[in-house]
Amino acid sequence: MLEKVKLLIQEVADFSGDNLADIEAFRIKFLGSKGVLKSLFADFKNVAPDQKKEFGQTLNTLKKAAEEKVENLMASLASKADENPKYGDLTRPAEAIQLGARHPISLVKNKIAEVFSRIGFTISEGPEIEDDWHNFTALNLPEHHPARDMQDTFFVEQNPDMLLRTHTSSVQIRYMENNQPPIRTISPGRVFRNEDISARSHCIFHQVEGLYIDTDVSFADLKQTLIYFTKEMFGKSKIRLRPSYFPFTEPSAEVDIYWGLKTETDYRITKGTGWLEIMGCGMVDPNVLRNTHIDPEKYSGFAFGMGIERIAMLLYQIPDIRMLFENDMRFLEQFKSVI
Ligand code: PHE
């Protein structure tokens, strides 16, 4: 019996555990409620009276040794944990992090903003929910004007009318109301029209509109600005202006750029003509200047507006406008390398 306890003391002395599970198993084996010590103490009553003293002392030695062992091992485990770096093993090979990509709409918008900022244009923004004045009336589109039908409008409230802006020309009105010429600003933003969704059109899309007002601004300035823009944006500077109509500009024009007919795609996207329509423009109507308290006798200006989706589709050969709104990762991932 005494021998057995002495062997156990040796076992305790020999034990070394370097993890929590081993130490805990050791503790349960010796000190647990059904452990070795418990049963040895229970056996104490069977020990011959003359051996009781020695047996009791040895048993106490075992108990103390086991307790100290657990305590020491736990302490050294805790100090080891302190030594370990917080971030685990720093020599492990890193896991690849998924890179995000900018959305093609943002890419094109940023590029347009960058091209115009180089020639002194600022960026202005305005609300998506507009009143009738800023979206229509101030832009020379009084109530019952037939040209209001050109832009099928989503109304939010009636009397007074609140609507989702159909173009960012509304931002230009706000800008003119709050600033005197010289004015050079572009207004990028989301616009809304009640149109059927198809491969070529959507009820939500994005525009960048531009406005330049100063003394002696002429149509020639507009044309030069457009040539500069198309060259920087597309690397192509051959454009043509076709007479058109917008209530807020007079004269007005559509801008076509010569895309060329080098490839089959060129044929397809230009319908075999080589020309592509990219924006509307014109000289700001004197009525619009008057509506925003700018003297048309003193100042003149030009404005232009383009759809960002259309330009993104051209630049990246995107066949369906809906792809720009679906957030399909397989589509978006293709823009990873573009800044
Ligand atoms: N606001 C027009 C549109 O939404 C675009 C445009 C802007 C045309 C400025 C001429 C001048 O289509």
Coordinates of C-alpha atoms and ligand atoms in Angstrom, one line a residue:
M1 CA 0.0 0.0 0.0
L2 CA 2.7 2.4 1.0
E3 CA 4.7 1.3 -2.0
K4 CA 1.8 2.1 -4.2
V5 CA 1.6 5.6 -2.9
K6 CA 5.3 6.1 -3.3
L7 CA 5.0 5.1 -7.0
L8 CA 2.2 7.6 -7.4
I9 CA 4.4 10.3 -6.0
Q10 CA 7.0 9.4 -8.6
E11 CA 4.4 9.5 -11.3
V12 CA 3.4 12.9 -10.2
A13 CA 7.0 14.1 -10.2
D14 CA 7.5 12.7 -13.7
F15 CA 4.4 14.1 -15.3
S16 CA 4.7 17.1 -17.5
G17 CA 1.9 18.4 -19.7
D18 CA 2.1 21.4 -22.0
N19 CA -1.5 21.7 -22.9
L20 CA -4.7 22.4 -21.0
A21 CA -6.4 19.1 -21.9
D22 CA -3.5 17.0 -20.5
I23 CA -3.1 19.0 -17.4
E24 CA -6.9 18.8 -16.7
A25 CA -6.8 15.0 -17.3
F26 CA -4.0 14.8 -14.7
R27 CA -5.9 16.9 -12.2
I28 CA -9.0 14.8 -12.5
K29 CA -7.0 11.6 -12.2
F30 CA -5.4 12.6 -8.9
L31 CA -7.5 15.4 -7.4
G32 CA -10.9 14.9 -8.9
S33 CA -13.9 13.9 -6.8
K34 CA -13.5 10.3 -8.0
G35 CA -9.7 10.6 -8.2
V36 CA -6.8 8.6 -6.8
L37 CA -6.4 10.6 -3.7
K38 CA -10.1 10.4 -2.8
S39 CA -10.0 6.6 -2.9
L40 CA -6.7 6.4 -1.0
F41 CA -8.0 8.6 1.7
A42 CA -11.1 6.3 1.8
D43 CA -8.8 3.3 2.3
F44 CA -7.1 5.0 5.2
K45 CA -9.3 3.4 7.7
N46 CA -8.2 -0.1 6.6
V47 CA -4.5 0.7 7.3
A48 CA -3.0 -1.1 10.3
P49 CA -2.8 1.3 13.3
D50 CA 1.0 1.2 13.5
Q51 CA 1.4 2.3 9.9
K52 CA -1.3 4.9 10.0
K53 CA 1.1 7.7 10.7
E54 CA 3.6 7.1 8.0
F55 CA 0.8 6.3 5.4
G56 CA -1.0 9.5 6.3
Q57 CA 2.2 11.6 5.9
T58 CA 3.0 10.0 2.5
L59 CA -0.6 10.5 1.4
N60 CA -0.3 14.1 2.3
T61 CA 3.0 14.4 0.4
L62 CA 1.2 12.9 -2.7
K63 CA -1.7 15.3 -2.4
K64 CA 0.6 18.3 -2.0
A65 CA 2.8 17.2 -4.9
A66 CA -0.2 16.8 -7.2
E67 CA -1.6 20.1 -6.3
E68 CA 1.6 21.9 -6.8
K69 CA 2.2 20.2 -10.1
V70 CA -1.2 21.3 -11.5
E71 CA -0.6 24.8 -10.2
N72 CA 2.9 25.1 -11.8
L73 CA 1.9 23.6 -15.1
M74 CA -1.0 26.0 -15.4
A75 CA 1.2 28.9 -14.6
S76 CA 3.8 28.0 -17.2
L77 CA 1.0 27.5 -19.8
A78 CA -0.3 31.0 -19.1
S79 CA 3.1 32.6 -19.4
K80 CA 3.6 30.7 -22.7
A81 CA 0.3 32.1 -24.0
D82 CA 1.7 35.6 -23.3
E83 CA 4.7 34.9 -25.3
N84 CA 2.7 33.7 -28.3
P85 CA 1.9 36.6 -30.8
K86 CA -1.7 37.8 -30.8
Y87 CA -1.9 37.2 -34.6
G88 CA -1.1 33.5 -34.6
D89 CA 1.7 32.2 -36.8
L90 CA 3.0 35.1 -38.8
T91 CA 5.2 32.9 -40.9
R92 CA 2.2 31.1 -42.4
P93 CA 1.5 31.9 -46.1
A94 CA -1.2 34.6 -46.3
E95 CA -4.6 33.8 -47.5
A96 CA -5.6 35.7 -50.7
I97 CA -7.9 38.6 -50.0
Q98 CA -10.7 39.1 -52.6
L99 CA -10.0 42.4 -54.3
G100 CA -13.0 44.6 -55.0
A101 CA -13.6 46.4 -58.3
R102 CA -15.1 49.8 -59.1
H103 CA -18.4 49.6 -60.8
P104 CA -18.2 50.6 -64.5
I105 CA -20.6 53.4 -63.9
S106 CA -18.3 54.9 -61.3
L107 CA -15.3 54.3 -63.6
V108 CA -16.9 56.3 -66.4
K109 CA -18.2 59.0 -64.1
N110 CA -14.8 59.5 -62.5
K111 CA -13.1 59.7 -65.9
I112 CA -15.6 62.3 -67.2
A113 CA -15.2 64.3 -64.0
E114 CA -11.4 64.1 -64.3
V115 CA -11.4 65.2 -68.0
F116 CA -13.6 68.3 -67.2
S117 CA -11.8 69.2 -64.0
R118 CA -8.7 69.6 -66.0
I119 CA -10.3 72.6 -67.8
G120 CA -11.7 74.2 -64.7
F121 CA -15.1 72.5 -64.2
T122 CA -16.3 71.9 -60.6
I123 CA -18.6 69.1 -59.6
S124 CA -22.1 70.0 -58.3
E125 CA -24.8 67.7 -56.9
G126 CA -28.4 68.1 -56.1
P127 CA -31.4 66.1 -54.8
E128 CA -32.9 63.2 -56.6
I129 CA -36.4 64.1 -55.5
E130 CA -37.1 67.5 -57.1
D131 CA -39.8 70.1 -57.4
D132 CA -41.4 71.1 -60.7
W133 CA -39.6 74.4 -60.8
H134 CA -36.0 73.0 -60.9
N135 CA -36.8 70.0 -63.1
F136 CA -39.1 71.7 -65.6
T137 CA -40.4 75.2 -65.3
A138 CA -37.1 77.0 -64.8
L139 CA -35.7 75.1 -67.7
N140 CA -38.1 76.8 -70.0
L141 CA -40.7 74.0 -69.8
P142 CA -43.8 75.7 -68.4
E143 CA -46.9 73.7 -67.5
H144 CA -48.6 72.0 -70.4
H145 CA -45.5 72.4 -72.6
P146 CA -45.6 69.5 -75.0
A147 CA -41.8 68.8 -74.5
R148 CA -42.6 67.6 -70.9
D149 CA -43.8 64.4 -72.6
M150 CA -40.3 63.7 -73.9
Q151 CA -39.4 62.7 -70.4
D152 CA -41.9 60.3 -68.8
T153 CA -41.9 61.4 -65.2
F154 CA -42.3 59.5 -61.9
F155 CA -44.3 61.7 -59.6
V156 CA -43.9 61.4 -55.9
E157 CA -46.5 63.9 -54.8
Q158 CA -49.1 66.2 -56.4
N159 CA -50.0 69.8 -55.6
P160 CA -47.4 70.9 -55.4
D161 CA -45.7 68.4 -57.7
M162 CA -42.7 66.5 -56.4
L163 CA -41.0 64.1 -58.7
L164 CA -37.9 62.0 -59.3
R165 CA -35.6 64.2 -61.4
T166 CA -35.6 63.2 -65.1
H167 CA -32.2 64.8 -65.7
T168 CA -29.5 66.5 -63.8
S169 CA -30.3 69.9 -65.5
S170 CA -32.2 70.5 -62.3
V171 CA -28.8 70.7 -60.5
Q172 CA -27.7 73.3 -62.9
I173 CA -30.7 75.5 -62.1
R174 CA -29.9 75.2 -58.4
Y175 CA -26.2 76.1 -59.2
M176 CA -27.2 79.1 -61.2
E177 CA -29.6 80.3 -58.5
N178 CA -26.8 80.3 -56.0
N179 CA -23.7 81.4 -58.1
Q180 CA -23.0 84.2 -60.4
P181 CA -20.9 83.7 -63.6
P182 CA -18.3 82.7 -64.5
I183 CA -19.8 79.3 -63.9
R184 CA -18.1 76.0 -65.0
T185 CA -19.6 73.0 -63.4
I186 CA -20.6 69.4 -64.2
S187 CA -23.5 67.6 -62.5
P188 CA -23.2 63.8 -62.3
G189 CA -26.1 61.8 -60.8
R190 CA -28.9 59.3 -60.9
V191 CA -32.0 60.1 -62.9
F192 CA -35.4 58.5 -63.4
R193 CA -37.8 58.0 -66.3
N194 CA -40.9 56.0 -66.6
E195 CA -39.6 53.9 -69.5
D196 CA -39.9 50.2 -70.2
I197 CA -36.8 48.3 -69.2
S198 CA -35.0 46.7 -72.2
A199 CA -31.5 45.9 -73.3
R200 CA -31.0 49.5 -74.3
S201 CA -33.0 51.5 -71.8
H202 CA -33.7 51.5 -68.1
C203 CA -36.0 53.5 -65.8
I204 CA -33.0 54.4 -63.6
F205 CA -29.8 55.6 -65.2
H206 CA -27.0 58.1 -64.7
Q207 CA -26.1 61.4 -66.4
V208 CA -23.4 63.9 -66.4
E209 CA -24.5 67.3 -67.5
G210 CA -22.2 70.3 -68.0
L211 CA -22.7 74.1 -67.8
Y212 CA -20.4 76.9 -68.8
I213 CA -21.6 80.5 -68.4
D214 CA -19.5 83.6 -68.8
T215 CA -19.2 86.7 -71.0
D216 CA -18.8 86.0 -74.7
V217 CA -19.3 82.2 -74.6
S218 CA -20.0 81.1 -78.1
F219 CA -21.0 78.0 -80.0
A220 CA -17.4 77.7 -81.1
D221 CA -16.4 77.3 -77.4
L222 CA -18.9 74.6 -77.0
K223 CA -17.6 72.8 -80.1
Q224 CA -14.0 73.0 -78.9
T225 CA -14.9 71.8 -75.5
L226 CA -16.7 68.8 -77.0
I227 CA -13.7 68.0 -79.2
Y228 CA -11.4 68.1 -76.2
F229 CA -13.7 65.9 -74.3
T230 CA -14.2 63.2 -77.0
K231 CA -10.4 63.1 -77.6
E232 CA -9.6 62.6 -73.9
M233 CA -12.5 60.2 -73.3
F234 CA -12.4 58.0 -76.4
G235 CA -9.2 58.9 -78.1
K236 CA -11.3 60.1 -81.0
S237 CA -11.8 63.8 -82.0
K238 CA -13.9 63.7 -85.1
I239 CA -17.4 64.8 -84.1
R240 CA -20.4 66.2 -85.9
L241 CA -23.3 68.3 -84.5
R242 CA -26.8 67.6 -85.8
P243 CA -29.5 70.2 -85.2
S244 CA -31.9 69.1 -82.5
Y245 CA -34.4 70.5 -80.0
F246 CA -34.2 71.0 -76.2
P247 CA -36.4 73.6 -74.5
F248 CA -33.6 74.9 -72.4
T249 CA -31.0 75.4 -75.2
E250 CA -31.2 77.4 -78.4
P251 CA -29.7 76.4 -80.8
S252 CA -29.5 72.8 -79.7
A253 CA -27.6 69.9 -81.2
E254 CA -27.0 66.2 -80.9
V255 CA -23.3 65.2 -80.8
D256 CA -22.1 62.2 -82.8
I257 CA -18.6 60.9 -82.7
Y258 CA -16.9 59.1 -85.5
W259 CA -16.3 55.7 -84.1
G260 CA -15.0 54.2 -87.3
L261 CA -15.7 51.0 -89.2
K262 CA -12.6 48.9 -88.6
T263 CA -14.2 45.9 -86.9
E264 CA -17.4 43.9 -87.1
T265 CA -18.3 45.4 -83.7
D266 CA -17.9 48.9 -85.1
Y267 CA -20.4 48.0 -87.8
R268 CA -22.8 46.6 -85.3
I269 CA -22.8 49.4 -82.8
T270 CA -22.9 52.2 -85.4
K271 CA -25.4 50.4 -87.5
G272 CA -23.0 50.5 -90.4
T273 CA -22.6 54.3 -90.4
G274 CA -19.4 54.7 -88.3
W275 CA -21.2 57.4 -86.3
L276 CA -22.5 57.2 -82.7
E277 CA -24.7 59.6 -80.9
I278 CA -23.2 60.4 -77.5
M279 CA -24.9 63.5 -76.1
G280 CA -27.2 66.5 -76.4
C281 CA -26.0 70.1 -76.1
G282 CA -26.8 73.7 -77.0
M283 CA -26.5 77.4 -76.0
V284 CA -28.4 78.1 -72.8
D285 CA -31.7 79.7 -73.6
P286 CA -31.9 83.3 -72.4
N287 CA -35.2 82.4 -70.6
V288 CA -33.3 79.9 -68.4
L289 CA -30.7 82.6 -67.5
R290 CA -33.5 85.0 -66.7
N291 CA -35.2 82.4 -64.5
T292 CA -32.1 82.1 -62.4
H293 CA -31.4 85.9 -62.2
I294 CA -28.5 85.9 -64.6
D295 CA -28.5 88.8 -67.1
P296 CA -28.7 87.3 -70.7
E297 CA -27.6 90.7 -72.1
K298 CA -24.3 90.3 -70.3
Y299 CA -23.8 86.6 -70.2
S300 CA -24.2 83.6 -72.4
G301 CA -23.3 79.9 -72.0
F302 CA -23.5 76.4 -73.2
A303 CA -24.8 73.2 -71.7
F304 CA -24.5 69.5 -72.5
G305 CA -25.7 66.3 -71.1
M306 CA -24.9 62.6 -71.6
G307 CA -25.9 59.2 -70.3
I308 CA -23.2 57.4 -68.4
E309 CA -24.6 53.9 -69.1
R310 CA -24.4 54.5 -72.8
I311 CA -20.8 55.6 -72.6
A312 CA -19.9 52.7 -70.3
M313 CA -21.6 50.3 -72.8
L314 CA -19.6 51.8 -75.6
L315 CA -16.2 51.8 -73.8
Y316 CA -16.5 48.3 -72.4
Q317 CA -18.6 46.7 -75.1
I318 CA -21.5 45.8 -72.7
P319 CA -24.3 44.4 -74.7
D320 CA -27.2 44.9 -72.3
I321 CA -27.8 47.9 -70.0
R322 CA -29.4 45.6 -67.4
M323 CA -26.0 44.1 -66.7
L324 CA -25.0 47.4 -65.0
F325 CA -27.8 47.0 -62.4
E326 CA -27.7 43.3 -61.6
N327 CA -24.5 43.2 -59.6
D328 CA -23.5 39.9 -60.9
M329 CA -20.0 39.2 -59.5
R330 CA -18.9 37.5 -62.7
F331 CA -19.6 40.7 -64.6
L332 CA -18.2 43.1 -62.0
E333 CA -15.0 41.2 -61.4
Q334 CA -13.9 42.0 -65.0
F335 CA -13.3 45.6 -63.9
K336 CA -10.8 44.7 -61.2
S337 CA -7.8 46.0 -63.0
V338 CA -9.4 49.3 -64.1
I339 CA -9.0 52.4 -61.9
Ligands
PHE1 N1 -31.2 67.4 -70.2 C1 -31.1 66.7 -71.4 C2 -31.6 65.3 -71.3 O1 -31.9 64.9 -70.2 C3 -29.6 66.7 -72.0 C4 -29.1 68.0 -72.3 C5 -28.5 68.8 -71.4 C6 -29.3 68.6 -73.6 C7 -28.0 70.1 -71.7 C8 -28.9 69.8 -73.9 C9 -28.2 70.5 -73.0 O2 -31.6 64.6 -72.2

